[in-house]
C-alpha angles and dihedrals in degrees: 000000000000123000098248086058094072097041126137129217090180094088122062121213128230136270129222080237098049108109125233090254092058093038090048086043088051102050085040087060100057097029092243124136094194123057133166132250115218127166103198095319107333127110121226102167151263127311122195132205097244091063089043088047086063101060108106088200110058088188095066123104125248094229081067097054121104083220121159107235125207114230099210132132143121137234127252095237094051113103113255095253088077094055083055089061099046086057092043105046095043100031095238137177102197129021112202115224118214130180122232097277077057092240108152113260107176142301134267112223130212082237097046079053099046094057093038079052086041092057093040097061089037083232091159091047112099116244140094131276131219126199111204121184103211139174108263083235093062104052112128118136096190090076088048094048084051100054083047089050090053094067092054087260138119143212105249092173139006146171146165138245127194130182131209126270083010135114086201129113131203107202115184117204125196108205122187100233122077098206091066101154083108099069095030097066082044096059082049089051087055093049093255112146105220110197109186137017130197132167137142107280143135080248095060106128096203116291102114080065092051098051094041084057094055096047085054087059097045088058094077 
């Protein structure tokens, strides 16, 4: 996946004219704190709440502030985990998208990204997950995927942890079966060391809730 797939033409940029008041009601709009400043098709920046939140005048315009702008953005063509870093690593709320002239395209929300992150992960799909430490020298999942595969069942998602100053490994497994005892004590009778279980079961003891909290959280 490439970051203009997930851009969104819902929400407008900035102009340098634009005053304090319309960019803080538009970000209130769409619940941002970031948003970027074009002129035709040329981006300027972005602009965040915090620096629009210190003009003493909210009719001003924004050309007239002495604003520091972030100069971040991404490329059209650059896989989308770099988009995710870039959230990540300046706690963002948009990344604008340019093509290779650098004329402004679009913009990635956190939301866009959430639900690109959502269907990734088939976190909407029903099934059960797994989370299995394991040594890093035994990492194949192909042998997962075949003791899955065993029960009549499939992987419809994965991914990896590590941890610092540890040769241990978390992988999570989506699996798209909610009665999953079955593979679970298979993965035991392999040596695996399975360390959590949730499905969707009568017998959930909370987590879905848990994680649907923190999603909402997430969908800021």
């Amino acid at each position: 996946m490439l970051a203009g797939k997930l851009i969104s033409n819902i929400i407008p940029p900035l102009r340098t004219s634009d005053t304090v008041r319309k960019a803080l009601e538009r970000m209130n709009e769409f619940k941002l704190y970031h948003l970027p400043i074009v002129n035709e098709t040329q981006y300027l920046g972005l602009v965040s709440e915090e620096e629009l939140m210190e003009a003493r005048d909210m009719e001003i315009a924004i050309g007239a502030l002495p604003v520091k702008l972030l100069n971040t953005f991404t490329f059209e063509n650059v896989h989308i985990y770099e988009v995710i870093r870039l959230f990540s690593e300046l706690q963002l709320s948009v990344v604008p998208v340019l093509d290779q002239q650098k004329n402004y395209l679009g913009l990635i929300s956190i939301n866009n990204l959430l639900n690109f992150t959502a269907n990734l992960y088939s976190v909407n799909e029903p099934g059960g997950i797994i989370i299995l430490s394991i040594s890093n020298r035994n990492n194949s999942l192909a042998h997962m995927a075949q003791i899955v595969e065993a029960d009549n069942a499939q992987i419809l998602s994965s991914y990896i942890s590590s941890f610092p100053d540890s040769t241990r490994l978390e992988v999570t497994l989506k699996i798209n079966k909610t009665e999953i005892s079955a593979i679970v004590a298979a993965f035991e009778r392999y040596d695996y060391e399975v360390k959590a279980v949730f499905n969707n079961s009568s017998h959930d003891d909370g987590s879905m809730d848990r994680f649907d909290s923190f999603m909402n959280y997430l969908n800021v």
